[in-house]
Coordinates of C-alpha atoms in Angstrom, one line a residue:
X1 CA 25.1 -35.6 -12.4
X2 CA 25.2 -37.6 -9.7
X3 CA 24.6 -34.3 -6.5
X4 CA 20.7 -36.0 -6.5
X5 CA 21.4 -39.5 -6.3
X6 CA 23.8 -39.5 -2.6
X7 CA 25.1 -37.2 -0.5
X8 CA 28.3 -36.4 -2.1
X9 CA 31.4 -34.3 -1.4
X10 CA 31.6 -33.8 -5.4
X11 CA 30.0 -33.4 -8.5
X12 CA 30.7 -34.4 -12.1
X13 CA 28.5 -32.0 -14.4
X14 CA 29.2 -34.4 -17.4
X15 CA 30.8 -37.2 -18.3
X16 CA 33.4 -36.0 -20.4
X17 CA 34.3 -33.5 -17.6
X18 CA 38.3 -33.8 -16.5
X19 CA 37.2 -31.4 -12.9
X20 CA 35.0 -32.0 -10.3
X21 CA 32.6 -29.8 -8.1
X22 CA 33.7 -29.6 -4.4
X23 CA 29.9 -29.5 -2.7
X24 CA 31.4 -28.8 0.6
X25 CA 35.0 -27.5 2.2
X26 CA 37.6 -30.3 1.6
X27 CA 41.0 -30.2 2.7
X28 CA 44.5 -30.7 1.5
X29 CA 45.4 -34.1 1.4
X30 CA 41.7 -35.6 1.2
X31 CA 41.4 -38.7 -1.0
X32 CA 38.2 -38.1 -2.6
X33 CA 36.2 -41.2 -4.3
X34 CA 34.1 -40.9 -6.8
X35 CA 32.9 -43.3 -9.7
X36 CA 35.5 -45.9 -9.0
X37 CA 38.4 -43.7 -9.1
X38 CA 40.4 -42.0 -5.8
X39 CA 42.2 -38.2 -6.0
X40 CA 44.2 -37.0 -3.6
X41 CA 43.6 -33.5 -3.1
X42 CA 46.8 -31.1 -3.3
X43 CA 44.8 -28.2 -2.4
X44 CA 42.0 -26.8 -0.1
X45 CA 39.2 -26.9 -2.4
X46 CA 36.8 -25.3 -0.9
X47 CA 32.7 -25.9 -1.5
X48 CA 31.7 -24.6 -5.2
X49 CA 35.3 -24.6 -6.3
X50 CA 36.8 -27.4 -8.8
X51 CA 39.8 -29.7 -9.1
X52 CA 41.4 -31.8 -11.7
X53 CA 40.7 -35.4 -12.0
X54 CA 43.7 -36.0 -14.7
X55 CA 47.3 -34.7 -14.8
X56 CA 47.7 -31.8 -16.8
X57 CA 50.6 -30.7 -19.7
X58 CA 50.5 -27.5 -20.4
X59 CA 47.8 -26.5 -23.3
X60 CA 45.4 -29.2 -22.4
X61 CA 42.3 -28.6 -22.6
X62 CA 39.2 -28.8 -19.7
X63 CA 36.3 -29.5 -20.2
X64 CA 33.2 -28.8 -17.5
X65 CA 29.2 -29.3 -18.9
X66 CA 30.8 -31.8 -21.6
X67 CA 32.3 -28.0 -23.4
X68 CA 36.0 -26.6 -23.4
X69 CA 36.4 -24.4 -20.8
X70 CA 39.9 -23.5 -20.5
X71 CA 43.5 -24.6 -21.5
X72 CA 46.1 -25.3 -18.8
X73 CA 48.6 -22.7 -18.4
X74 CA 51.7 -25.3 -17.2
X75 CA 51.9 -28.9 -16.2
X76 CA 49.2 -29.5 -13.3
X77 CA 48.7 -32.5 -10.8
X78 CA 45.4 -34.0 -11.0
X79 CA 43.8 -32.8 -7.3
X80 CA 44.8 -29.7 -7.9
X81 CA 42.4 -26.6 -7.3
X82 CA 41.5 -25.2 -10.4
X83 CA 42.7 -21.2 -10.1
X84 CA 43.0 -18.2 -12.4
X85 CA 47.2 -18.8 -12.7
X86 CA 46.5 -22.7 -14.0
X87 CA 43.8 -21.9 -16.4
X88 CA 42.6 -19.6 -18.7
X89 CA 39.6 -19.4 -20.9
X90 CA 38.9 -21.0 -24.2
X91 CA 35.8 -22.1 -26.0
X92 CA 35.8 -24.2 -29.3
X93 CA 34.6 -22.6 -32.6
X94 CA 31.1 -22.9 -34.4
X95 CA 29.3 -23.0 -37.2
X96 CA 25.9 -23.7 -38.5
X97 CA 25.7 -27.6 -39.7
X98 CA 22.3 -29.1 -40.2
X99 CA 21.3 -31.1 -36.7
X100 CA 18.2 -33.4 -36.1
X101 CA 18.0 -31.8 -32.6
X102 CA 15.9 -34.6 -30.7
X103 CA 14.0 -33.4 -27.0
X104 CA 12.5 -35.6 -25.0
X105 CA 9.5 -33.2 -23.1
X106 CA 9.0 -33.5 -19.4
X107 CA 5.7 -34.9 -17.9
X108 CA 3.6 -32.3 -17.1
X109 CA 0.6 -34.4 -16.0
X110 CA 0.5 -32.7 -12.7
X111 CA 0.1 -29.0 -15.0
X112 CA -2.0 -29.7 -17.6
X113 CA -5.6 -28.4 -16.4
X114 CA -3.6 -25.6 -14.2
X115 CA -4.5 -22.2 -14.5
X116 CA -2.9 -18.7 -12.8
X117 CA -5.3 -15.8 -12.4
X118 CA -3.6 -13.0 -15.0
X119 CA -5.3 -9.9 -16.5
X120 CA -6.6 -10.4 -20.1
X121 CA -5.8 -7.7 -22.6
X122 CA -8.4 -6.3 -25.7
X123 CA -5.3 -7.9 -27.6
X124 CA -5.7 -11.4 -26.4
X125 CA -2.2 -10.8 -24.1
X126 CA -2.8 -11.7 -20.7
X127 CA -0.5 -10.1 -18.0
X128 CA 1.1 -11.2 -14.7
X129 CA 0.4 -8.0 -13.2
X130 CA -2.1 -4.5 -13.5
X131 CA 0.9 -1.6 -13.7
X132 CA 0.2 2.0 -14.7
X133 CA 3.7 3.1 -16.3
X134 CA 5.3 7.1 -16.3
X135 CA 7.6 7.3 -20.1
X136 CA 10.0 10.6 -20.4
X137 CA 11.5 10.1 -23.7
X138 CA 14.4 12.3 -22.6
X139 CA 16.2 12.4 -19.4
X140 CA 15.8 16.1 -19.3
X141 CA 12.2 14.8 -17.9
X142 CA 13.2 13.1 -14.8
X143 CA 13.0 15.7 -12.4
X144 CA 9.7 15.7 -12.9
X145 CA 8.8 12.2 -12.8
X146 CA 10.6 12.2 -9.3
X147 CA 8.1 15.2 -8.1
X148 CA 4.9 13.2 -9.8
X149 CA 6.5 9.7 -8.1
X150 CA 6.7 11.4 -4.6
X151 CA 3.0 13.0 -4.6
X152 CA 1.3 9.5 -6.2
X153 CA 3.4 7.7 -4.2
X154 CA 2.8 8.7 -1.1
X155 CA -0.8 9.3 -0.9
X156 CA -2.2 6.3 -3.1
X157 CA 0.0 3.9 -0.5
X158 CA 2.8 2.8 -3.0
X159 CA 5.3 4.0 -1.0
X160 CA 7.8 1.3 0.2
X161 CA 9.3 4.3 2.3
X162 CA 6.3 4.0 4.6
X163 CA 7.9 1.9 7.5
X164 CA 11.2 4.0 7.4
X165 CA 9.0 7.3 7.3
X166 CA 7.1 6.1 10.2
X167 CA 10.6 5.2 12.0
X168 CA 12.1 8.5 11.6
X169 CA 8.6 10.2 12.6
X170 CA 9.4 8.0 16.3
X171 CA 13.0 9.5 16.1
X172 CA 12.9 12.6 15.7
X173 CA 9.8 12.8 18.6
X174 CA 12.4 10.7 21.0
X175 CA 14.7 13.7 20.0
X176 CA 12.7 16.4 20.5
X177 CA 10.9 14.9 24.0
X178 CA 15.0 14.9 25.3
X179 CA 15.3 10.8 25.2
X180 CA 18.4 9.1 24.6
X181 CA 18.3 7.7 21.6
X182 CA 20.3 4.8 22.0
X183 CA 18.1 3.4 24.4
X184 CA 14.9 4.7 23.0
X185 CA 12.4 1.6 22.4
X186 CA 12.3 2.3 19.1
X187 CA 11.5 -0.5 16.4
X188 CA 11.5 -0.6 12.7
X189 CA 7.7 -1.7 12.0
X190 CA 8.6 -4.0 9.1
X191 CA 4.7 -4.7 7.9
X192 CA 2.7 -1.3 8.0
X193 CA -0.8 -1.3 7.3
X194 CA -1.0 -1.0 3.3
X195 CA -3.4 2.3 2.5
X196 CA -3.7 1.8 -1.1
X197 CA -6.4 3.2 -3.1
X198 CA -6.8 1.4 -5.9
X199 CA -6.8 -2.8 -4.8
X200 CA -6.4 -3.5 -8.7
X201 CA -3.6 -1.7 -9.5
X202 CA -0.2 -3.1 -8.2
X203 CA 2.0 -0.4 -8.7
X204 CA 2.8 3.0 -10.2
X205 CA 6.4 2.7 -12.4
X206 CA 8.2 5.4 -13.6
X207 CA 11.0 4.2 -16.7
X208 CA 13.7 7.4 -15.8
X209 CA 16.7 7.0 -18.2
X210 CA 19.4 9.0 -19.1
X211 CA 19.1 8.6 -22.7
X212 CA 16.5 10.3 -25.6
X213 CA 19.2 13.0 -26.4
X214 CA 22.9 13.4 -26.8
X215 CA 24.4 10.6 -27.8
X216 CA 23.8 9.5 -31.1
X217 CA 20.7 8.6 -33.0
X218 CA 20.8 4.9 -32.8
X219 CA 20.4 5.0 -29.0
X220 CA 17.4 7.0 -29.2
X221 CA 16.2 4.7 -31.9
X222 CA 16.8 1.8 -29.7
X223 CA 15.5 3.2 -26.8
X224 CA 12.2 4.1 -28.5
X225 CA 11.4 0.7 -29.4
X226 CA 12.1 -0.2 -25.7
X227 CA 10.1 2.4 -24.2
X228 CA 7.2 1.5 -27.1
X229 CA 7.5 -2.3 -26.2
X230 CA 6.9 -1.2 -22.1
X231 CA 4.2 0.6 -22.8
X232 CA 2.7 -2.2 -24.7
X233 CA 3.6 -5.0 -22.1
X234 CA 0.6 -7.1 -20.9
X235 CA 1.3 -5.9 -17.5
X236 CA 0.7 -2.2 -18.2
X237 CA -2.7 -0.9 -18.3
X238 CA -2.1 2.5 -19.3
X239 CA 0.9 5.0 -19.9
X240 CA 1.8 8.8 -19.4
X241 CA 4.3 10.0 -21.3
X242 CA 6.6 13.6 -20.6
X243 CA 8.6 14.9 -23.5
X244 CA 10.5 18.5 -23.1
X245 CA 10.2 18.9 -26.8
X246 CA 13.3 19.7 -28.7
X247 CA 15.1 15.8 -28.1
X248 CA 16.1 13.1 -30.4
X249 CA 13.4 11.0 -29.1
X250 CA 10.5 12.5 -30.8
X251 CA 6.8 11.9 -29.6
X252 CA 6.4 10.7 -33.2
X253 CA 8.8 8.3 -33.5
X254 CA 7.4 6.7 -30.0
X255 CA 4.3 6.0 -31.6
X256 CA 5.5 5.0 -35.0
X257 CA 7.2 2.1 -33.0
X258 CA 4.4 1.6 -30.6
X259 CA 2.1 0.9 -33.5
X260 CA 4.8 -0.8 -35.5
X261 CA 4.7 -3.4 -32.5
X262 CA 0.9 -3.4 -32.0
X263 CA -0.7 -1.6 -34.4
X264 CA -4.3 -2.0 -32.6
X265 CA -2.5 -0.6 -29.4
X266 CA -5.7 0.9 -27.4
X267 CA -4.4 1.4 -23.8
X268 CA -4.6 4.8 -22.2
X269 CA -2.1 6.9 -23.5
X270 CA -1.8 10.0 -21.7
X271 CA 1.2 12.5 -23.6
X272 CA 2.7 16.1 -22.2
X273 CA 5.2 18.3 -24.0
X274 CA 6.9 20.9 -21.7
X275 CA 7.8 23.5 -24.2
X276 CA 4.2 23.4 -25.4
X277 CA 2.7 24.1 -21.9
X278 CA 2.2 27.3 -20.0
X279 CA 4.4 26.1 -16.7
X280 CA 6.5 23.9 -15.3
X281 CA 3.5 23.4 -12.4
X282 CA 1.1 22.8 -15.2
X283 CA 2.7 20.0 -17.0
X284 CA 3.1 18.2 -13.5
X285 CA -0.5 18.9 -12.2
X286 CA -2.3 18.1 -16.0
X287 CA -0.2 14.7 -15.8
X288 CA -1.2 14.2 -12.2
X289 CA -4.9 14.6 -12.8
X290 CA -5.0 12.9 -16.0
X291 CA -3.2 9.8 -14.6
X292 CA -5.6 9.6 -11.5
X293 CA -8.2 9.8 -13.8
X294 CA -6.8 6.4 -15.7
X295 CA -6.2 5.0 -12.6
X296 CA -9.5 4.8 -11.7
X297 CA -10.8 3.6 -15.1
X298 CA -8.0 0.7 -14.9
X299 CA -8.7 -0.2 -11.3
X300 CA -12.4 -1.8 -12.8
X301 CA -9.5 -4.5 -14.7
X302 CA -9.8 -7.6 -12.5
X303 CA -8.1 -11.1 -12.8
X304 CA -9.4 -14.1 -13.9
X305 CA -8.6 -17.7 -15.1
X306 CA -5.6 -18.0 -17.4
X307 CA -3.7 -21.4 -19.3
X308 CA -0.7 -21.6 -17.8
X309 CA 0.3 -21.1 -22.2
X310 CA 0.2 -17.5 -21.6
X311 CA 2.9 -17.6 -19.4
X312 CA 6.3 -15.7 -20.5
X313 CA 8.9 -16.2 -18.5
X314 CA 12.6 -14.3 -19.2
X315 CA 15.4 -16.7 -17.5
X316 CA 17.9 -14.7 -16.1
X317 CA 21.4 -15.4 -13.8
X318 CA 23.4 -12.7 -11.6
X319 CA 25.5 -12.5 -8.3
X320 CA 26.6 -16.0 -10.0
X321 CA 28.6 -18.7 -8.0
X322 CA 30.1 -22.1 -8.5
X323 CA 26.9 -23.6 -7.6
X324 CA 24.6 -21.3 -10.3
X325 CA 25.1 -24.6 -12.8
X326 CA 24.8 -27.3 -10.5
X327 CA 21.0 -26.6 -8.5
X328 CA 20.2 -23.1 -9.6
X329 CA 20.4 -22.8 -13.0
X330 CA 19.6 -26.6 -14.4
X331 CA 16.5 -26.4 -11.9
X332 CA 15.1 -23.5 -13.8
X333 CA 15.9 -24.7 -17.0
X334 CA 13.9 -27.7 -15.8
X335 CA 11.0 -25.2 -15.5
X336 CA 11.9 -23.6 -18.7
X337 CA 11.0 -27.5 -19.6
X338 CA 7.6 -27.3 -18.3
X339 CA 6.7 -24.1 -19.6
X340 CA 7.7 -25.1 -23.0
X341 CA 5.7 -28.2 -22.7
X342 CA 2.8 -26.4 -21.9
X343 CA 3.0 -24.3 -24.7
X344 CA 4.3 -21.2 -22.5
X345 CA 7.5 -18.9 -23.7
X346 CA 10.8 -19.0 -22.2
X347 CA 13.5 -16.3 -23.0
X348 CA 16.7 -16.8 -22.3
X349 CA 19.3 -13.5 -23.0
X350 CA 22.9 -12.8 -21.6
X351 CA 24.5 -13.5 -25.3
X352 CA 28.0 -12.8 -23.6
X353 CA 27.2 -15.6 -20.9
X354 CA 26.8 -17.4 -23.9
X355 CA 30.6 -18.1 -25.1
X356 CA 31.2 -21.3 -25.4
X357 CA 28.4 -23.2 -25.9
X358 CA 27.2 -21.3 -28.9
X359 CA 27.7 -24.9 -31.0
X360 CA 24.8 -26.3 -28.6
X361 CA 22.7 -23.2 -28.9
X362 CA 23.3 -23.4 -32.8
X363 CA 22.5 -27.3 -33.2
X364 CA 19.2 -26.8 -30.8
X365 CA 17.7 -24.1 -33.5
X366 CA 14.7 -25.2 -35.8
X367 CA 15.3 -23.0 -38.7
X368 CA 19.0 -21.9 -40.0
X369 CA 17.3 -18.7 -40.5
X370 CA 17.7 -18.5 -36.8
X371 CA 20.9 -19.9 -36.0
X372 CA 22.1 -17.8 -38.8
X373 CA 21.3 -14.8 -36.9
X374 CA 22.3 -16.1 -33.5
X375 CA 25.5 -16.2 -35.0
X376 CA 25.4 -13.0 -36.6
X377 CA 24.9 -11.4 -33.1
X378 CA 27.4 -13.0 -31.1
X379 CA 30.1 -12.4 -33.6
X380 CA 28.9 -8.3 -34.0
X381 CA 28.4 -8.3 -30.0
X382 CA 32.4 -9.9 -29.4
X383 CA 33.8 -8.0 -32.1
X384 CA 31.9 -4.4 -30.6
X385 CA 34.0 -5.9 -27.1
X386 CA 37.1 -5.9 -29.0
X387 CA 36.7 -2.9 -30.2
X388 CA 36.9 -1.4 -26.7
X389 CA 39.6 -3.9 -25.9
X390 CA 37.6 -6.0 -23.9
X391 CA 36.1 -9.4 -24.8
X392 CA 33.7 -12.2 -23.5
X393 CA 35.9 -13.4 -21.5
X394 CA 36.4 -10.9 -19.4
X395 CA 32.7 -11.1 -18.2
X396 CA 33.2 -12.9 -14.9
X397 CA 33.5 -10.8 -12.0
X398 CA 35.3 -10.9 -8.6
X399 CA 33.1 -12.4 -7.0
X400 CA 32.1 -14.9 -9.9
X401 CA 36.0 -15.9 -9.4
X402 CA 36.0 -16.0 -6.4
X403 CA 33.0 -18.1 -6.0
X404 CA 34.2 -20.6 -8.2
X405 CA 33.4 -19.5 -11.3
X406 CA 37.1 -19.2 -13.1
X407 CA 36.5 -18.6 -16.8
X408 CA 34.2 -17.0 -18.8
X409 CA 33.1 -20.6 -20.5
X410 CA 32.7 -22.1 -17.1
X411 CA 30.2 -19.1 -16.4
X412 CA 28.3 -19.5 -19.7
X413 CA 28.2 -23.5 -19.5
X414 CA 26.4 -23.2 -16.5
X415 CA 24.3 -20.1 -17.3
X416 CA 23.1 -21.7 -20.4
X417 CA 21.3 -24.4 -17.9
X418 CA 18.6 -21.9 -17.4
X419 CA 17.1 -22.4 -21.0
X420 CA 16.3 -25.9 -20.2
X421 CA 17.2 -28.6 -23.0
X422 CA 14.1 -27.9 -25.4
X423 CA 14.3 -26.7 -29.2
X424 CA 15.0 -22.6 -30.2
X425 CA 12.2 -21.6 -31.9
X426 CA 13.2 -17.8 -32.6
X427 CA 16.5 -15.8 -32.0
X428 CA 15.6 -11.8 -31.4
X429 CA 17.5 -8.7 -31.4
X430 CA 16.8 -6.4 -28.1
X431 CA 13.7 -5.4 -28.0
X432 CA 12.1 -7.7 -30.7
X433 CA 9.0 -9.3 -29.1
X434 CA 9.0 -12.9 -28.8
X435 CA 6.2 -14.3 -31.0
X436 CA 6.5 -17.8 -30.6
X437 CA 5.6 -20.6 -28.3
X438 CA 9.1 -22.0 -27.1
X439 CA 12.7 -21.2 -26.4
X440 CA 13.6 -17.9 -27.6
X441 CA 17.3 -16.5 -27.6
X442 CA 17.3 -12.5 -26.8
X443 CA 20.4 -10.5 -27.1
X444 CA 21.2 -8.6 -24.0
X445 CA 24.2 -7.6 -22.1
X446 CA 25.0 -9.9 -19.4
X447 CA 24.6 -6.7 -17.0
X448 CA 21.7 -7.9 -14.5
X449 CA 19.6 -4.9 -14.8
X450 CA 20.0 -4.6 -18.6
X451 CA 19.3 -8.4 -19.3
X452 CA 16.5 -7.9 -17.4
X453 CA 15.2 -4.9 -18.9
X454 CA 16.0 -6.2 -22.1
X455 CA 13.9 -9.5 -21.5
X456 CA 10.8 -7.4 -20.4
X457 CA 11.0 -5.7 -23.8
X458 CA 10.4 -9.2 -25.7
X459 CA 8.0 -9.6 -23.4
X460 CA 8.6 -11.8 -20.3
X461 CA 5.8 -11.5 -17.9
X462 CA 7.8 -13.1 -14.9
X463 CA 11.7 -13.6 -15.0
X464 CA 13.1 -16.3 -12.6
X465 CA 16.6 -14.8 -11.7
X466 CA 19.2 -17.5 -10.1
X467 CA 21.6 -16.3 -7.5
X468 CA 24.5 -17.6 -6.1
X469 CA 25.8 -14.1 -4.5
X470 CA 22.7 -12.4 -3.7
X471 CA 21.3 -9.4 -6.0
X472 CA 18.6 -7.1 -5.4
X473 CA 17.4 -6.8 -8.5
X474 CA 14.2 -6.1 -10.2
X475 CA 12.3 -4.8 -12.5
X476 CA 9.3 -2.0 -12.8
X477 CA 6.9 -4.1 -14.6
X478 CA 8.0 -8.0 -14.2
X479 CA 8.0 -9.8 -11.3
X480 CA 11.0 -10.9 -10.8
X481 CA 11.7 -14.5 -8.6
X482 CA 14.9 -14.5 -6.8
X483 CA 16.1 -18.2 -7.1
X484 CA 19.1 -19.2 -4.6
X485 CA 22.1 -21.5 -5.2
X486 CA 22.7 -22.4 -1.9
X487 CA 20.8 -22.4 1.3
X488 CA 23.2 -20.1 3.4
X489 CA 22.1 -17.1 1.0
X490 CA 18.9 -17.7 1.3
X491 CA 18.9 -18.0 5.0
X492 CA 21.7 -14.9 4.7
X493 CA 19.9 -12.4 2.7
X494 CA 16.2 -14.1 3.0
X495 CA 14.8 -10.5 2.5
X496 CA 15.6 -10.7 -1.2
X497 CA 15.6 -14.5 -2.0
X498 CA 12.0 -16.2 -2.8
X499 CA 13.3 -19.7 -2.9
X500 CA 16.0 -21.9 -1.9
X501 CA 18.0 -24.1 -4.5
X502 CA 19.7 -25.8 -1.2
X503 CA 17.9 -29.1 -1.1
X504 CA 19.6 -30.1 -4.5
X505 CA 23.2 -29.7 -3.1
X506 CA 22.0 -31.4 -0.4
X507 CA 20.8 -34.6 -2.4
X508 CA 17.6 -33.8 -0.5
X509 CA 15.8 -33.2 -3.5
X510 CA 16.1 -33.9 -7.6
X511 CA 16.9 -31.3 -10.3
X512 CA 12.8 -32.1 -11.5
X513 CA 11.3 -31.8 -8.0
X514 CA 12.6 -28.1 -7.8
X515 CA 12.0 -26.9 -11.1
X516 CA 8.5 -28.1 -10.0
X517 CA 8.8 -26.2 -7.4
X518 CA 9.6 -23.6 -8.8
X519 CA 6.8 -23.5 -11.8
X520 CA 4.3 -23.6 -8.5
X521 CA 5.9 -20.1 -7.0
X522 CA 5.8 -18.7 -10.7
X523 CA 1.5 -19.9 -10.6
X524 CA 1.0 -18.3 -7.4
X525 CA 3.3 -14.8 -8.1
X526 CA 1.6 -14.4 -11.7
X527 CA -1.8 -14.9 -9.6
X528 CA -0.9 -12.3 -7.3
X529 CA -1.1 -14.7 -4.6
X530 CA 2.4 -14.1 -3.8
X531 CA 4.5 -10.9 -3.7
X532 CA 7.9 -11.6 -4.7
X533 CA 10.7 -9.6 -2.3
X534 CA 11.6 -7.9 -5.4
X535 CA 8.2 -6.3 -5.8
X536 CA 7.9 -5.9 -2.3
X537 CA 10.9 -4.2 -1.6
X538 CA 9.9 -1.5 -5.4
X539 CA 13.0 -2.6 -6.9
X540 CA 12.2 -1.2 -10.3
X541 CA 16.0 -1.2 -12.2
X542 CA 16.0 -0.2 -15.9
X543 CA 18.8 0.4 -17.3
X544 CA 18.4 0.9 -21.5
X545 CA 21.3 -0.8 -23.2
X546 CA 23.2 1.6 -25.0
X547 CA 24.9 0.5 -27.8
X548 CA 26.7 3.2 -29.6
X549 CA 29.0 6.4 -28.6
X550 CA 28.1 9.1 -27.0
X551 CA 28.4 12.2 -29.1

């Protein structure tokens, strides 16, 4: 990959590769040079976009990341911009055959004796973060999380509505006093003084859903364990949970599967039943005064000195572009390197931005047990697709395609980069908790705010999210680190982006300089040193991945 070593106008992902990766705008008619051999363009290719470097019969394959991507549909001129019409997605088959897969770690020399300041657990876990977390295992239960969020909220300073409160307060007074209001000197003040109560506690989350009822009984199954495996997360320090009483989602079965997942679970667990309680009022002040209560115990929690082993970080891609597998995504798998190394976790999920390198995936697991399983979940994930008459490869979006991103293989080759190059240690269902040191593959939706969701469940205590688009996406009780493709989003949207991928299109910087980089903002996030714009900005998405009818 040749982007670090010049300043070049293309980029050949691997050598086997019959396209190339515009870096910037070229033109119709440009003879492009790389490694020895010229192209003349017969197309604007614009930056991220691609172009054939051979001529093309019709059913030809391409291949991009050294993995078939797509088949031509007719006879195609090498230089010619690679489009929906000319190609369309294919991916080679797999199969589990015993591989020797052979890693060569990174140095880590400069990380070895590093520590982050997390909060220990009773249970040995050590979290990123100190949240207090609101459960209602039914939707019906929602209402009054939004009445608990609003009075918690807004008088123990959690509020990220303070500076637009403030700003309508100076409006309506401009109104009211007669002045114009176009004119008004009136200014959003974007860093309000912070009145929060209790300095140990960084936030107040509250899971609503619409699931626990309806439906059928497998969602509420599944969304049981994932509410159980929240509220056992190193980064919550105690829960509250609302039930109405008569759902699915029994109190019961809650802690059946929070025990099942720690059965020495000893957190605060606060629980309220609305049909068992006298009013509406009381539920809502009991779990008010209960929680303050907790809050104030859990506030004594402080951090201290952590191995940089504990870390868990879920690797995670959305608002993808044509440069997502060229600084992006190979820069965080270069973390995902480190953290491995270092005996840390590294999840990486999106099983339908998986298609087509599934053979790589396979031939990287340690036991067959795993890539057995692996297998077992792509194939029951397609065929559930195909079911509903959709498929894999249908996953990329407008804006994927439009960004460059033409084919559902050409997605996943590049979105695989995240994970790094080390060995799979585990495969896990959603929300099975990942156990082992390593690479570990989780099945999620490629949905941003379900992936993510999904990875917090197996227990990711930061998740480094690659953009290409821009997303604001979070997550209530994971830091999430918004990681950008290219240096005009993060200048564009620099309100949501934490760092800048940039310098590696540039050739100002190498794919192992910014995944150290990178491992040095996850330090100082899971120290609390730095905020990330996601946490600042309460973007606390989570979405449950429902996986049956609704009945």
């Amino acid at each position: 990959m040749s982007v670090n070593e010049s300043k070049s106008l293309v980029v050949k992902m691997h050598p086997s590769d019959n396209a190339l990766v515009a870096l910037v705008d070229l033109t119709k008619g440009t003879e492009v040079t790389f490694e020895g051999q010229s192209y003349i363009l017969q197309d604007d290719v614009k930056a991220k976009h691609k172009f054939y470097t051979t001529d093309l019969k019709t059913g030809d394959e391409v291949m991009m990341y050294g993995v078939l991507v797509g088949k031509a549909q007719f006879d195609i001129p090498k230089g010619s911009l690679m489009t929906t019409d000319n190609l369309k997605h294919a991916a080679d088959p797999y199969a589990y055959r015993k591989i020797d897969y052979q890693w060569t770690s990174p140095d880590v020399s400069k990380f070895e004796n590093r520590t982050f300041k997390g909060y220990k657990r009773k249970d040995g876990s050590v979290g990123t973060a100190n949240y207090w977390i609101f459960i209602p295992t039914v939707f019906c239960e929602n209402r009054n999380l939004d009445v608990i969020k609003e009075a918690l909220y807004n008088q123990l300073g959690y509020a990220v509505t303070a500076k637009y409160n403030q700003f309508t307060h100076d409006l309506l007074t401009a109104f009211k006093n007669g002045e114009d209001l176009a004119t008004a000197n009136i200014h959003l003040n974007p860093n309000p003084k912070s009145n929060r109560v209790f300095k140990n506690i960084d936030g107040i989350k509250f899971l609503n859903h619409q699931g626990g009822c309806g439906g059928n009984r497998q969602d509420s199954e599944t969304l049981s364990k994932l509410l159980a495996s929240y509220a056992n997360h190193s980064n919550v320090a105690g829960v509250t949970l609302l039930s109405l009483g008569c759902q699915h989602l029994q109190i019961k079965n809650f802690i059946t599967d929070l025990k099942a997942q720690n059965p020495k679970f000893d957190k605060p667990l606060y629980i309220f039943e609305q049909q068992q309680m006298v009013s509406e009022e009381e539920l809502i002040a009991q779990a008010i005064k209960s929680t303050f209560i907790g809050l104030s115990e859990a506030n004594e929690i402080e951090r201290t000195a952590q191995p940089l082993h504990h870390l868990n970080i879920g690797v995670k891609c959305g608002g993808s572009d044509g440069f997502s597998g060229v600084s992006a995504n190979p820069a965080v798998g270069y973390t995902a390197d480190l953290v491995v190394t270092l005996g840390g976790k590294v999840l990486l999920a999106e099983f339908p931005e998986l298609c087509g390198v599934e053979q790589n995936m396979i031939d990287r697991c340690q036991s067959e047990e795993s890539a057995n399983k692996f297998i077992r979940l792509m194939e029951e994930y397609d065929e559930q697709a195909h079911r509903v008459g959709s498929g894999f490869f249908m996953n990329p979006s407008p804006g994927n395609i439009k960004d460059g991103l033409i084919t559902d293989a050409i997605k996943s080759a590049g979105a695989a980069k995240k994970g790094g190059t080390s060995p799979v240690v585990d495969v896990l269902d959603y929300t099975e908790l990942a156990t082992k040191p390593g690479l570990n593959l989780v099945c999620t939706p490629g949905n941003d705010v379900e992936a993510t969701t999904g990875q917090a469940s197996s227990g990711a205590n930061l998740i480094l999210f690659t953009t290409g688009l821009g997303t604001p996406t979070g997550n209530p009780i994971c830091p999430v680190i918004k990681v950008a493709t290219n240096t005009v989003l993060a200048t564009k949207m620099k309100d949501i982006i934490d760092i800048d991928c940039g310098p590696v299109i540039r050739g100002e910087k190498t794919i192992s300089e910014m995944g150290e980089d990178i491992l040095e903002l996850c330090i100082k996030v899971a120290s609390g040193e730095v905020l990330p714009k996601a946490v600042q900005l309460n973007q606390d998405d989570f979405i449950p991945w429902k996986r049956g009818v609704s009945l």
